[in-house]
Amino acid sequence: MSAWNDFNDAEQQQSFDLIPKGTVAPVRMTIKPGGHDDASQGWTGGYATQSFETGSIFLACEFVILDGEYARRKMWSNVGLHSSKGPAWGNMGRTFIRAVLNSARNIQPQDNSPQASAARRIQGFNELDGIEFVARIDVEKDGRGELRNVVKIAVEPDQADYPRASAPAAQRPAATYQAPPASSAPAQAGRAPVSGKPSWAQ
């Protein structure tokens, strides 16, 4: 335990310069629980968040870069589930999650085999909490008009940047995701290992 008045062993400040737009890196995604459940939609476990201002529903996600020049840098983005304005935001969220599953489980986007289809199904948001995949980092303005890094695109196995990003999924010897047998516990099917707590849970 460090002495409260000795800061020699405190971590040094990290640079907060923006990561260049289009940078590809392996990331781990964790979900900050928002406590909003809707069993009719399959949204259970308290993972979803509902906005007080708009009523929209989303997953509040933190992304930690796992390797490379920007290792340990963190970004935050919301993954849309529902908006009262129409289906567009929820559809964008579904598209992103599909790509995340393809990236994490090494599934070609065009593969519609039963095995690939099983890899794109989840039993709950718990399977996305801690999932590791290859991301393409973007830059956007926040509510104050300041630029920040975000993750909106997952790099899929058919893209040239995928193997070069040295993501855990790209390094696994198994070429494709193995669907769990019907007798196994569904809630744990295909869940990515989680090491350490996200920053908001520490």
mmCIF file of C-alpha atoms in Angstrom:
data_model
loop_
_atom_site.group_PDB
_atom_site.id
_atom_site.type_symbol
_atom_site.label_atom_id
_atom_site.label_comp_id
_atom_site.label_asym_id
_atom_site.label_seq_id
_atom_site.Cartn_x
_atom_site.Cartn_y
_atom_site.Cartn_z
ATOM 1 C CA MET A 1 0.000 0.000 0.000
ATOM 2 C CA SER A 2 1.439 3.370 -0.999
ATOM 3 C CA ALA A 3 1.882 6.072 1.603
ATOM 4 C CA TRP A 4 -0.793 8.711 1.103
ATOM 5 C CA ASN A 5 1.815 11.482 0.902
ATOM 6 C CA ASP A 6 4.359 9.709 -1.369
ATOM 7 C CA PHE A 7 3.530 10.078 -5.041
ATOM 8 C CA ASN A 8 6.740 8.652 -6.498
ATOM 9 C CA ASP A 9 5.011 5.409 -7.459
ATOM 10 C CA ALA A 10 1.952 7.102 -8.961
ATOM 11 C CA GLU A 11 1.517 6.548 -12.685
ATOM 12 C CA GLN A 12 2.810 9.287 -14.960
ATOM 13 C CA GLN A 13 0.346 11.353 -16.961
ATOM 14 C CA GLN A 14 -0.593 9.980 -20.347
ATOM 15 C CA SER A 15 -0.793 12.080 -23.472
ATOM 16 C CA PHE A 16 -4.318 12.989 -24.472
ATOM 17 C CA ASP A 17 -3.467 13.886 -28.059
ATOM 18 C CA LEU A 18 -6.087 12.511 -30.403
ATOM 19 C CA ILE A 19 -5.412 9.120 -31.935
ATOM 20 C CA PRO A 20 -5.374 9.673 -35.723
ATOM 21 C CA LYS A 21 -8.676 9.002 -37.492
ATOM 22 C CA GLY A 22 -8.655 5.582 -39.164
ATOM 23 C CA THR A 23 -6.150 4.000 -36.747
ATOM 24 C CA VAL A 24 -6.785 0.254 -36.406
ATOM 25 C CA ALA A 25 -6.192 -1.391 -33.020
ATOM 26 C CA PRO A 26 -7.365 -4.347 -30.913
ATOM 27 C CA VAL A 27 -9.754 -3.246 -28.163
ATOM 28 C CA ARG A 28 -11.715 -4.671 -25.246
ATOM 29 C CA MET A 29 -15.281 -3.386 -24.905
ATOM 30 C CA THR A 30 -16.964 -3.198 -21.500
ATOM 31 C CA ILE A 31 -20.505 -2.029 -20.808
ATOM 32 C CA LYS A 32 -21.344 0.401 -18.012
ATOM 33 C CA PRO A 33 -24.622 -0.915 -16.558
ATOM 34 C CA GLY A 34 -27.483 1.553 -16.836
ATOM 35 C CA GLY A 35 -30.104 -0.539 -15.043
ATOM 36 C CA HIS A 36 -32.695 -0.428 -17.839
ATOM 37 C CA ASP A 37 -34.303 -3.791 -18.602
ATOM 38 C CA ASP A 38 -36.973 -4.721 -21.134
ATOM 39 C CA ALA A 39 -37.504 -8.472 -21.154
ATOM 40 C CA SER A 40 -39.743 -8.242 -24.237
ATOM 41 C CA GLN A 41 -36.712 -7.000 -26.193
ATOM 42 C CA GLY A 42 -34.281 -9.387 -24.531
ATOM 43 C CA TRP A 43 -32.601 -6.498 -22.704
ATOM 44 C CA THR A 44 -31.887 -8.017 -19.299
ATOM 45 C CA GLY A 45 -29.089 -7.961 -16.756
ATOM 46 C CA GLY A 46 -29.239 -4.188 -16.276
ATOM 47 C CA TYR A 47 -26.803 -3.472 -19.113
ATOM 48 C CA ALA A 48 -28.921 -0.986 -21.096
ATOM 49 C CA THR A 49 -29.157 2.730 -20.295
ATOM 50 C CA GLN A 50 -32.121 5.026 -20.954
ATOM 51 C CA SER A 51 -31.489 8.718 -21.604
ATOM 52 C CA PHE A 52 -33.398 11.051 -19.265
ATOM 53 C CA GLU A 53 -33.433 13.741 -21.958
ATOM 54 C CA THR A 54 -34.545 11.816 -25.062
ATOM 55 C CA GLY A 55 -35.801 8.471 -23.769
ATOM 56 C CA SER A 56 -33.475 6.687 -26.191
ATOM 57 C CA ILE A 57 -31.959 3.394 -25.051
ATOM 58 C CA PHE A 58 -28.332 2.419 -25.590
ATOM 59 C CA LEU A 59 -25.306 0.539 -24.307
ATOM 60 C CA ALA A 60 -22.758 2.885 -22.684
ATOM 61 C CA CYS A 61 -19.464 1.321 -23.743
ATOM 62 C CA GLU A 62 -15.828 1.824 -22.816
ATOM 63 C CA PHE A 63 -13.117 0.678 -25.214
ATOM 64 C CA VAL A 64 -9.547 0.003 -24.016
ATOM 65 C CA ILE A 65 -6.791 -0.426 -26.605
ATOM 66 C CA LEU A 66 -4.952 -3.667 -25.859
ATOM 67 C CA ASP A 67 -1.764 -3.414 -27.892
ATOM 68 C CA GLY A 68 0.425 -1.200 -30.028
ATOM 69 C CA GLU A 69 1.380 2.463 -29.897
ATOM 70 C CA TYR A 70 -1.812 3.524 -28.105
ATOM 71 C CA ALA A 71 -2.100 0.607 -25.663
ATOM 72 C CA ARG A 72 -4.211 1.351 -22.538
ATOM 73 C CA ARG A 73 -5.839 4.438 -24.082
ATOM 74 C CA LYS A 74 -9.589 4.540 -23.446
ATOM 75 C CA MET A 75 -12.535 5.751 -25.496
ATOM 76 C CA TRP A 76 -16.257 5.923 -24.844
ATOM 77 C CA SER A 77 -19.125 5.457 -27.294
ATOM 78 C CA ASN A 78 -22.816 4.595 -27.090
ATOM 79 C CA VAL A 79 -24.294 1.704 -29.055
ATOM 80 C CA GLY A 80 -27.887 2.472 -29.998
ATOM 81 C CA LEU A 81 -30.709 0.069 -29.127
ATOM 82 C CA HIS A 82 -33.869 2.181 -29.539
ATOM 83 C CA SER A 83 -34.919 5.724 -30.404
ATOM 84 C CA SER A 84 -38.403 7.220 -30.437
ATOM 85 C CA LYS A 85 -37.406 9.037 -33.642
ATOM 86 C CA GLY A 86 -37.414 5.803 -35.617
ATOM 87 C CA PRO A 87 -35.497 2.584 -36.267
ATOM 88 C CA ALA A 88 -32.317 4.117 -37.766
ATOM 89 C CA TRP A 89 -30.322 4.406 -34.515
ATOM 90 C CA GLY A 90 -31.228 0.919 -33.334
ATOM 91 C CA ASN A 91 -30.360 -0.505 -36.753
ATOM 92 C CA MET A 92 -26.949 1.201 -36.602
ATOM 93 C CA GLY A 93 -26.364 -0.439 -33.230
ATOM 94 C CA ARG A 94 -27.340 -3.858 -34.605
ATOM 95 C CA THR A 95 -24.979 -3.388 -37.563
ATOM 96 C CA PHE A 96 -22.125 -2.486 -35.202
ATOM 97 C CA ILE A 97 -22.752 -5.464 -32.882
ATOM 98 C CA ARG A 98 -22.877 -7.849 -35.869
ATOM 99 C CA ALA A 99 -19.485 -6.534 -37.024
ATOM 100 C CA VAL A 100 -18.078 -6.807 -33.481
ATOM 101 C CA LEU A 101 -19.136 -10.461 -33.310
ATOM 102 C CA ASN A 102 -17.622 -11.143 -36.753
ATOM 103 C CA SER A 103 -14.380 -9.477 -35.687
ATOM 104 C CA ALA A 104 -14.181 -11.115 -32.250
ATOM 105 C CA ARG A 105 -15.162 -14.596 -33.442
ATOM 106 C CA ASN A 106 -13.277 -14.485 -36.767
ATOM 107 C CA ILE A 107 -16.362 -14.873 -38.953
ATOM 108 C CA GLN A 108 -16.392 -13.707 -42.577
ATOM 109 C CA PRO A 109 -19.238 -11.181 -43.102
ATOM 110 C CA GLN A 110 -20.504 -13.098 -46.152
ATOM 111 C CA ASP A 111 -20.525 -16.462 -44.332
ATOM 112 C CA ASN A 112 -24.137 -17.529 -43.812
ATOM 113 C CA SER A 113 -23.394 -21.116 -42.754
ATOM 114 C CA PRO A 114 -25.178 -22.496 -39.662
ATOM 115 C CA GLN A 115 -21.935 -22.170 -37.688
ATOM 116 C CA ALA A 116 -21.462 -18.523 -38.690
ATOM 117 C CA SER A 117 -25.117 -17.756 -37.979
ATOM 118 C CA ALA A 118 -24.763 -19.268 -34.495
ATOM 119 C CA ALA A 119 -21.696 -17.095 -33.860
ATOM 120 C CA ARG A 120 -23.770 -13.962 -34.533
ATOM 121 C CA ARG A 121 -26.351 -14.850 -31.877
ATOM 122 C CA ILE A 122 -25.983 -13.920 -28.223
ATOM 123 C CA GLN A 123 -27.956 -15.027 -25.198
ATOM 124 C CA GLY A 124 -27.556 -11.641 -23.523
ATOM 125 C CA PHE A 125 -25.504 -8.461 -23.386
ATOM 126 C CA ASN A 126 -23.181 -10.224 -20.925
ATOM 127 C CA GLU A 127 -21.532 -11.813 -23.980
ATOM 128 C CA LEU A 128 -20.566 -8.350 -25.234
ATOM 129 C CA ASP A 129 -19.241 -7.176 -21.856
ATOM 130 C CA GLY A 130 -15.495 -7.816 -22.128
ATOM 131 C CA ILE A 131 -15.484 -8.867 -25.791
ATOM 132 C CA GLU A 132 -12.227 -8.230 -27.676
ATOM 133 C CA PHE A 133 -12.163 -7.245 -31.355
ATOM 134 C CA VAL A 134 -10.365 -5.102 -33.917
ATOM 135 C CA ALA A 135 -11.639 -1.505 -34.094
ATOM 136 C CA ARG A 136 -11.164 1.376 -36.515
ATOM 137 C CA ILE A 137 -10.878 4.536 -34.428
ATOM 138 C CA ASP A 138 -12.748 7.668 -35.461
ATOM 139 C CA VAL A 139 -12.805 11.309 -34.356
ATOM 140 C CA GLU A 140 -15.954 13.325 -33.639
ATOM 141 C CA LYS A 141 -17.039 16.427 -31.711
ATOM 142 C CA ASP A 142 -18.511 15.982 -28.248
ATOM 143 C CA GLY A 143 -21.366 18.019 -26.744
ATOM 144 C CA ARG A 144 -18.977 20.897 -26.004
ATOM 145 C CA GLY A 145 -17.654 20.993 -29.542
ATOM 146 C CA GLU A 146 -14.302 19.450 -28.586
ATOM 147 C CA LEU A 147 -12.792 16.640 -30.654
ATOM 148 C CA ARG A 148 -12.600 13.180 -29.106
ATOM 149 C CA ASN A 149 -11.863 9.620 -30.191
ATOM 150 C CA VAL A 150 -14.724 7.162 -30.583
ATOM 151 C CA VAL A 151 -15.265 3.614 -31.823
ATOM 152 C CA LYS A 152 -18.026 3.180 -34.387
ATOM 153 C CA ILE A 153 -16.584 0.547 -36.729
ATOM 154 C CA ALA A 154 -15.325 -2.982 -36.084
ATOM 155 C CA VAL A 155 -12.750 -4.312 -38.570
ATOM 156 C CA GLU A 156 -13.992 -7.643 -39.917
ATOM 157 C CA PRO A 157 -11.897 -10.632 -41.065
ATOM 158 C CA ASP A 158 -12.342 -9.852 -44.780
ATOM 159 C CA GLN A 159 -10.581 -6.486 -44.416
ATOM 160 C CA ALA A 160 -6.827 -6.114 -44.991
ATOM 161 C CA ASP A 161 -6.255 -4.387 -41.637
ATOM 162 C CA TYR A 162 -7.714 -7.275 -39.625
ATOM 163 C CA PRO A 163 -4.710 -9.639 -39.318
ATOM 164 C CA ARG A 164 -2.209 -6.785 -39.000
ATOM 165 C CA ALA A 165 -3.939 -5.385 -35.916
ATOM 166 C CA SER A 166 -2.639 -8.302 -33.786
ATOM 167 C CA ALA A 167 -5.972 -8.701 -32.042
ATOM 168 C CA PRO A 168 -6.453 -11.758 -29.847
ATOM 169 C CA ALA A 169 -9.155 -13.005 -32.232
ATOM 170 C CA ALA A 170 -6.768 -12.850 -35.188
ATOM 171 C CA GLN A 171 -4.124 -14.806 -33.279
ATOM 172 C CA ARG A 172 -6.322 -17.686 -32.161
ATOM 173 C CA PRO A 173 -5.448 -20.988 -33.833
ATOM 174 C CA ALA A 174 -9.104 -21.849 -34.423
ATOM 175 C CA ALA A 175 -10.155 -20.262 -37.707
ATOM 176 C CA THR A 176 -13.813 -19.956 -36.814
ATOM 177 C CA TYR A 177 -16.047 -19.596 -33.785
ATOM 178 C CA GLN A 178 -17.201 -22.924 -32.363
ATOM 179 C CA ALA A 179 -20.913 -22.896 -31.625
ATOM 180 C CA PRO A 180 -21.662 -24.316 -28.154
ATOM 181 C CA PRO A 181 -23.461 -27.653 -27.904
ATOM 182 C CA ALA A 182 -27.163 -27.424 -27.130
ATOM 183 C CA SER A 183 -26.622 -28.890 -23.669
ATOM 184 C CA SER A 184 -24.183 -26.225 -22.508
ATOM 185 C CA ALA A 185 -25.200 -23.269 -20.362
ATOM 186 C CA PRO A 186 -26.444 -20.679 -22.894
ATOM 187 C CA ALA A 187 -25.599 -17.581 -20.876
ATOM 188 C CA GLN A 188 -21.884 -18.315 -21.114
ATOM 189 C CA ALA A 189 -21.827 -19.348 -24.779
ATOM 190 C CA GLY A 190 -18.946 -17.734 -26.576
ATOM 191 C CA ARG A 191 -18.328 -15.173 -23.880
ATOM 192 C CA ALA A 192 -14.982 -13.447 -24.156
ATOM 193 C CA PRO A 193 -12.730 -13.647 -21.084
ATOM 194 C CA VAL A 194 -12.662 -10.506 -18.993
ATOM 195 C CA SER A 195 -9.427 -9.563 -17.249
ATOM 196 C CA GLY A 196 -9.591 -6.716 -14.766
ATOM 197 C CA LYS A 197 -12.364 -4.259 -14.069
ATOM 198 C CA PRO A 198 -13.211 -1.328 -16.340
ATOM 199 C CA SER A 199 -12.319 2.118 -15.022
ATOM 200 C CA TRP A 200 -15.838 2.924 -13.823
ATOM 201 C CA ALA A 201 -16.019 -0.273 -11.731
ATOM 202 C CA GLN A 202 -12.747 0.157 -9.866
#
